Short mmCIF file of N, CA and C in Angstrom, two decimals:
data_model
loop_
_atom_site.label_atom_id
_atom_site.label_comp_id
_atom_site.label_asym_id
_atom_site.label_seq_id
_atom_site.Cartn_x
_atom_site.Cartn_y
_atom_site.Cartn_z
N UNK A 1 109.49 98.32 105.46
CA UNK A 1 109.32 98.99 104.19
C UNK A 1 110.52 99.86 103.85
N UNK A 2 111.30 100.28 104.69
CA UNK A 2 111.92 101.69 104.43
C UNK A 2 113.87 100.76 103.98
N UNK A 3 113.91 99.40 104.74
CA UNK A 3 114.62 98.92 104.28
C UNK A 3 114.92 98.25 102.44
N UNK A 4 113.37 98.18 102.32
CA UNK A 4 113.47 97.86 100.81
C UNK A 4 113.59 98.92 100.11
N UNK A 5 113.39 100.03 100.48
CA UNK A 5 113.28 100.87 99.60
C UNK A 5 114.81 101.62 99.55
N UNK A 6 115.19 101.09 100.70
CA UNK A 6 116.86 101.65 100.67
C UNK A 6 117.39 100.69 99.69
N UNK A 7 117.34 99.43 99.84
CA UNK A 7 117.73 98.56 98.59
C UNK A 7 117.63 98.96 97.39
N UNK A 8 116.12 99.26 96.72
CA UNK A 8 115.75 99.87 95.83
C UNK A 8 116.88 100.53 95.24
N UNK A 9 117.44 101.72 95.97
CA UNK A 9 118.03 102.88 95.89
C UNK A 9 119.27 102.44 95.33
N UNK A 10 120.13 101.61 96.14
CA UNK A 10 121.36 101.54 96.27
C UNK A 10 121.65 100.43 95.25
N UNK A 11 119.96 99.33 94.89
CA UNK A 11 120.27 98.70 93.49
C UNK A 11 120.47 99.46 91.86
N UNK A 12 119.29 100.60 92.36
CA UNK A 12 119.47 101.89 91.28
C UNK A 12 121.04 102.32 90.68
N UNK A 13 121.44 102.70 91.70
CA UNK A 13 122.83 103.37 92.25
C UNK A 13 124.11 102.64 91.55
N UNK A 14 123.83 100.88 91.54
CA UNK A 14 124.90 100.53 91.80
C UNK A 14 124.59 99.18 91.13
N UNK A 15 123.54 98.75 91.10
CA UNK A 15 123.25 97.44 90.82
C UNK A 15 124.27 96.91 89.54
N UNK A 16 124.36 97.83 88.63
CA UNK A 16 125.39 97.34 87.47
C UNK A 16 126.59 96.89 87.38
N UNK A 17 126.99 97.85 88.71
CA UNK A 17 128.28 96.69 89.35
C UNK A 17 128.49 95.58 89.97
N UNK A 18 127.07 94.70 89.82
CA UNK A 18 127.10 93.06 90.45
C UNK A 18 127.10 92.73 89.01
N UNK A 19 127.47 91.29 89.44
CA UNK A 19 127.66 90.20 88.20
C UNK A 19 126.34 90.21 87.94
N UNK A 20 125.61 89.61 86.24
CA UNK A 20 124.76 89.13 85.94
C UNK A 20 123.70 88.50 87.08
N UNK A 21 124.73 87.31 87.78
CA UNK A 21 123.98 86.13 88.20
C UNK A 21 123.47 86.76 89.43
N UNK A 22 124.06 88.39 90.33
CA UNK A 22 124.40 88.70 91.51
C UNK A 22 122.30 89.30 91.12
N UNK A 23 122.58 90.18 89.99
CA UNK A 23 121.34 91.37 89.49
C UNK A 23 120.13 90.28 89.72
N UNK A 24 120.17 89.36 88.64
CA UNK A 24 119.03 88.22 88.40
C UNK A 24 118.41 87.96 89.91
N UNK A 25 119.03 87.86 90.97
CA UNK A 25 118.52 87.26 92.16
C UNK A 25 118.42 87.99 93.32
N UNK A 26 119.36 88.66 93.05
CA UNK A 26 118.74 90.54 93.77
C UNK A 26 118.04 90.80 93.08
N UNK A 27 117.33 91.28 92.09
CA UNK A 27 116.22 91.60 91.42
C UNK A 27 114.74 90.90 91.40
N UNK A 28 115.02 89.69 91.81
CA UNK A 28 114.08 88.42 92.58
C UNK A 28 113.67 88.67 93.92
N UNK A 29 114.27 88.90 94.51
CA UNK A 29 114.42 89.10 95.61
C UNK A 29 113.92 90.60 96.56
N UNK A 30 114.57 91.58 95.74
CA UNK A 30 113.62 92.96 96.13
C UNK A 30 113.28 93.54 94.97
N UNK A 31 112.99 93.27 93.51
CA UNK A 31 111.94 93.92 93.09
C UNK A 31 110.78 93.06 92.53
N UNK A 32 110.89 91.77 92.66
CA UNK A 32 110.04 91.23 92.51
C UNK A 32 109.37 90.30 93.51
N UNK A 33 109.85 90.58 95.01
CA UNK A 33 109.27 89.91 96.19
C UNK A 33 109.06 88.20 96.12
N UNK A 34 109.90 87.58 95.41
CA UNK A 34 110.09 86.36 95.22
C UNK A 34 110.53 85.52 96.93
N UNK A 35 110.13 84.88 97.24
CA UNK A 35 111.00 84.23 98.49
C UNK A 35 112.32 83.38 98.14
N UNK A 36 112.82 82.97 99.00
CA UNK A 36 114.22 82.58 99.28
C UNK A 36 114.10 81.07 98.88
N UNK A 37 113.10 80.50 98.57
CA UNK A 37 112.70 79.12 98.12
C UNK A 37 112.41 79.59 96.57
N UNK A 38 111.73 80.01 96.45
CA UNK A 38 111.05 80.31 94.98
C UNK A 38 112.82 80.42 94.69
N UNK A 39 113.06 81.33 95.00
CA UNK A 39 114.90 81.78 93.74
C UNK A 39 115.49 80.63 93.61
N UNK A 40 115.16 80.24 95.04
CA UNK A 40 116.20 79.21 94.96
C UNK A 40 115.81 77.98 94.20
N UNK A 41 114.44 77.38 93.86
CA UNK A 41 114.02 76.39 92.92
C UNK A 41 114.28 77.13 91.43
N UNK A 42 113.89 78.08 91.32
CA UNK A 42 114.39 78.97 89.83
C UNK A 42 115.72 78.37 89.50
N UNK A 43 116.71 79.20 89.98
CA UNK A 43 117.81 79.13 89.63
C UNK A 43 119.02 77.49 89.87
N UNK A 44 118.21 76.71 90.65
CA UNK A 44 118.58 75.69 90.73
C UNK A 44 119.69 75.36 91.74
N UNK A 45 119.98 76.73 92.85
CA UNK A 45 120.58 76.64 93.57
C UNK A 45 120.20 76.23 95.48
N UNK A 46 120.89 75.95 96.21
CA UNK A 46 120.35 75.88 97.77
C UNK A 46 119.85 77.45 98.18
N UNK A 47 118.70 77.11 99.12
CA UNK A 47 118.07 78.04 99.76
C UNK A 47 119.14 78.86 100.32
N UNK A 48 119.96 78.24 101.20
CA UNK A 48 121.14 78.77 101.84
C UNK A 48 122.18 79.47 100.93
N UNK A 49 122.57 78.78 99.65
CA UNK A 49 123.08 79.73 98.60
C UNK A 49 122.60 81.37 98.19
N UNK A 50 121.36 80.83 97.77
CA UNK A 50 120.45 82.47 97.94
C UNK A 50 120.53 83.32 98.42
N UNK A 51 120.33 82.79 100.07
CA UNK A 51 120.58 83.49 100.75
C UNK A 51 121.93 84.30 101.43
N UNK A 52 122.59 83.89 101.53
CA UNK A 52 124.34 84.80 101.40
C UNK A 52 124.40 85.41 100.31
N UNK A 53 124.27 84.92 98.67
CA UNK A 53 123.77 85.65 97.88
C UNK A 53 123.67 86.84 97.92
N UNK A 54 122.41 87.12 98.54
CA UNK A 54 121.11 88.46 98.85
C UNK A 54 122.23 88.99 99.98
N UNK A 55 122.80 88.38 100.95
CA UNK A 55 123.43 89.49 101.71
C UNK A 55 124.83 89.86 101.10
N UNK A 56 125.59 89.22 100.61
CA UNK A 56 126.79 89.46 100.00
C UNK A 56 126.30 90.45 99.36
N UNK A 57 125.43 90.59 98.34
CA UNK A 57 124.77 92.15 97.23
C UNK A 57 124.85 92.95 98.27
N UNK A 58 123.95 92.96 99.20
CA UNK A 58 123.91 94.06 100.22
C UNK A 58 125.21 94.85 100.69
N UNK A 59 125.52 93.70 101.19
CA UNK A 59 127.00 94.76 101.48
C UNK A 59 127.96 95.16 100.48
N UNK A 60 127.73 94.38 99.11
CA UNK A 60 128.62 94.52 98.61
C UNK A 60 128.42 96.40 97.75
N UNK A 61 126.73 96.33 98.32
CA UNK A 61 126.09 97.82 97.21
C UNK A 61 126.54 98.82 98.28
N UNK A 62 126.34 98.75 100.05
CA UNK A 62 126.65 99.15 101.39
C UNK A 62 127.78 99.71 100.76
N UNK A 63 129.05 98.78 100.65
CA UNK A 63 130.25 99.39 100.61
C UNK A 63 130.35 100.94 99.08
N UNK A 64 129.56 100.03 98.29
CA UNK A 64 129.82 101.27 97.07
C UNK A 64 129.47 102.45 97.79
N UNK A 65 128.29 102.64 98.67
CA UNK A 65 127.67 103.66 99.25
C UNK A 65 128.47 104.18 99.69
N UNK A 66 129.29 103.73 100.58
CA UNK A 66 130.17 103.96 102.10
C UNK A 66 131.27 105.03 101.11
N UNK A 67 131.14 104.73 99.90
CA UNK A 67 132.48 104.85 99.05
C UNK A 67 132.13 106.37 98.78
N UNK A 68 131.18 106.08 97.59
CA UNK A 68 130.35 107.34 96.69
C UNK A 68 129.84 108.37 96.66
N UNK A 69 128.75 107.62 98.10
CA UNK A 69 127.59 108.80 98.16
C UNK A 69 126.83 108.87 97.65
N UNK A 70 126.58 108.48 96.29
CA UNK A 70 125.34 108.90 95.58
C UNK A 70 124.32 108.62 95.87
N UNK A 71 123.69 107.76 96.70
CA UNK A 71 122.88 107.96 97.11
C UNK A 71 122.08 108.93 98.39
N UNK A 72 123.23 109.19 99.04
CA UNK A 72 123.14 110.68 99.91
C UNK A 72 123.15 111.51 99.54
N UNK A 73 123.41 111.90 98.48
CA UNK A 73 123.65 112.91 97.66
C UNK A 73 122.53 113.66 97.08
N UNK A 74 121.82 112.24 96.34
CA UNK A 74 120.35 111.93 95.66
C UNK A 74 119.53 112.28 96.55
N UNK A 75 119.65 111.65 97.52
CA UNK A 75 118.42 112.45 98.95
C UNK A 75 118.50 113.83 99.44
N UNK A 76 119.78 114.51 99.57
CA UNK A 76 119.48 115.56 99.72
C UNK A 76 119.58 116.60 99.09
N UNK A 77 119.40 116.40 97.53
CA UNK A 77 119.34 117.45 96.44
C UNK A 77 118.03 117.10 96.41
N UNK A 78 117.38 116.11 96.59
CA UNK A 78 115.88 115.90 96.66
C UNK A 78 115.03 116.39 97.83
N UNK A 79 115.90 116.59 98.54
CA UNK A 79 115.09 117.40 99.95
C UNK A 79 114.94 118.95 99.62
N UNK A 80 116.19 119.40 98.80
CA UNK A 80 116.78 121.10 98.94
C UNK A 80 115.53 121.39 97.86
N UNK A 81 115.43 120.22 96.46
CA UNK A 81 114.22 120.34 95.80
C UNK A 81 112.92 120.69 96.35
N UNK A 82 112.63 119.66 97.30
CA UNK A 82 111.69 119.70 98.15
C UNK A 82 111.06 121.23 98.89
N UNK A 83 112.31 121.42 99.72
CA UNK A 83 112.21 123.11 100.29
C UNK A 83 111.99 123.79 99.57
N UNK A 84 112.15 123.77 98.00
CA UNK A 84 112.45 125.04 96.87
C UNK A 84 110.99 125.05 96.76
N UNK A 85 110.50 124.13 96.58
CA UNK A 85 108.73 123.89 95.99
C UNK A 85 107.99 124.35 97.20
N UNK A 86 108.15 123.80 98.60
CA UNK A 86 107.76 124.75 99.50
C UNK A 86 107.81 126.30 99.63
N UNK A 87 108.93 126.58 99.34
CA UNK A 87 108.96 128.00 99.37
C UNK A 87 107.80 129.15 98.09
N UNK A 88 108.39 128.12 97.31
CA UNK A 88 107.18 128.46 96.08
C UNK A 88 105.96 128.71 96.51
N UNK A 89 105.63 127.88 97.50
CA UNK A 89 104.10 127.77 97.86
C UNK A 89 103.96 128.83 99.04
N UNK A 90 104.71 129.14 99.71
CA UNK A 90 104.34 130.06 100.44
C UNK A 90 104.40 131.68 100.74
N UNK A 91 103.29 131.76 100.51
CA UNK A 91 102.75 133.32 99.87
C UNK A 91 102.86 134.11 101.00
N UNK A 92 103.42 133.95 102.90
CA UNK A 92 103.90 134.79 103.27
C UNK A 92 104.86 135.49 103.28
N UNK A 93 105.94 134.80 103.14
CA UNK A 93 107.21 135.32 102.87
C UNK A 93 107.42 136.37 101.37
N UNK A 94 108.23 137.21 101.76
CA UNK A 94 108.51 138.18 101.02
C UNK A 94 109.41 137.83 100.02
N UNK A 95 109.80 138.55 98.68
CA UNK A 95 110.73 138.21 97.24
C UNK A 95 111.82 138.18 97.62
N UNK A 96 112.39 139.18 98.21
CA UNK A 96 113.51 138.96 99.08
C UNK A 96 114.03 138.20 99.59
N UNK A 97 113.40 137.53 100.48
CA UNK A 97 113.74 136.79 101.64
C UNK A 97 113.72 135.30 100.34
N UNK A 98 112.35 135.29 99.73
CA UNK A 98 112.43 133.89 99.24
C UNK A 98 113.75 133.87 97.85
N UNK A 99 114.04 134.35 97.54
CA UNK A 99 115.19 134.86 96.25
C UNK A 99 116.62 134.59 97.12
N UNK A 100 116.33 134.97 98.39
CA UNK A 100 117.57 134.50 99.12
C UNK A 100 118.06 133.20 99.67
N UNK A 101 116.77 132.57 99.72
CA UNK A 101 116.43 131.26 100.16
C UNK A 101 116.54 130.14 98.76
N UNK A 102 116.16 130.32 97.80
CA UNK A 102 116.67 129.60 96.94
C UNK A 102 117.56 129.88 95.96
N UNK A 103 118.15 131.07 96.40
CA UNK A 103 119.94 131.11 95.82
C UNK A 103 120.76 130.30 96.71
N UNK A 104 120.59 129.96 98.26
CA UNK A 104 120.87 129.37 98.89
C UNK A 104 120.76 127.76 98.78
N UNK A 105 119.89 127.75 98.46
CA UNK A 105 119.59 126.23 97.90
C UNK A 105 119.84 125.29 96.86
N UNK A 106 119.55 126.70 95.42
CA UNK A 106 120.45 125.73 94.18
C UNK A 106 122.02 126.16 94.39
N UNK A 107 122.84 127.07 95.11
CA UNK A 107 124.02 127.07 95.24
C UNK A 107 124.45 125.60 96.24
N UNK A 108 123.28 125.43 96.92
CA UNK A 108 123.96 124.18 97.90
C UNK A 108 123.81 122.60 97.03
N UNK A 109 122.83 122.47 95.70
CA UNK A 109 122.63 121.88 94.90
C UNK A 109 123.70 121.79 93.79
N UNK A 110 124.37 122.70 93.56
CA UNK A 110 125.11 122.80 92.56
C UNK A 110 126.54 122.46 92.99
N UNK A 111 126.35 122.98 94.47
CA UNK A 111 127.93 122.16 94.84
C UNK A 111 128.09 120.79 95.28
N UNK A 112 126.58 119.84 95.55
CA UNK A 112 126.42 118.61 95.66
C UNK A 112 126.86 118.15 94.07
N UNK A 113 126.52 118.72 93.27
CA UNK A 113 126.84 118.26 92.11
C UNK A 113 128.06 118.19 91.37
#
């Protein structure tokens, strides 16, 4: 599961930089759970075509990653989010302490940005 959903991400991220034909069958493939036969009778190409296909995208979205970041980026302004809403919620901590804690946090947000 956690592999598709990295796909997901990095199709989000990046997907616009594959060709047409690259999106259509990566998009078959992990967002519409199509198999490697099905695309491949669709589109009128070999199973084996498809398939390099689907991994060529991969690495080819891998490398944007390797490049960018944005998707690391995206995760952990979504985590610092995460902590901020926690902190919200917790009614032991003092104004102080929590005022310090998320100046700390959107400053570490704002320089991801």
């Amino acid at each position: 599961m956690e592999k598709i959903v990295e796909q997901g991400l990095l199709y989000d991220f990046y997907g616009e930089l594959l060709t047409q034909h690259q999106q259509k069958i990566y998009e078959d493939a992990v967002y519409n759970d199509l198999s490697i036969s099905e695309i491949a009778e669709m589109q009128g190409i070999s199973r084996q075509g498809v398939h390099d296909l689907i991994k060529r995208c991969n690495r080819i979205l891998e490398e944007y990653e390797s490049k960018l970041h944005l998707v690391k980026r995206f995760n952990d302004i979504k985590d610092k989010v995460r902590q901020m809403n926690e902190l919200a919620e917790d009614e032991s901590a003092g104004q102080g302490c929590l005022r310090e804690k998320i100046r700390q946090l959107t400053g570490e947000i704002l320089e991801a940005l």
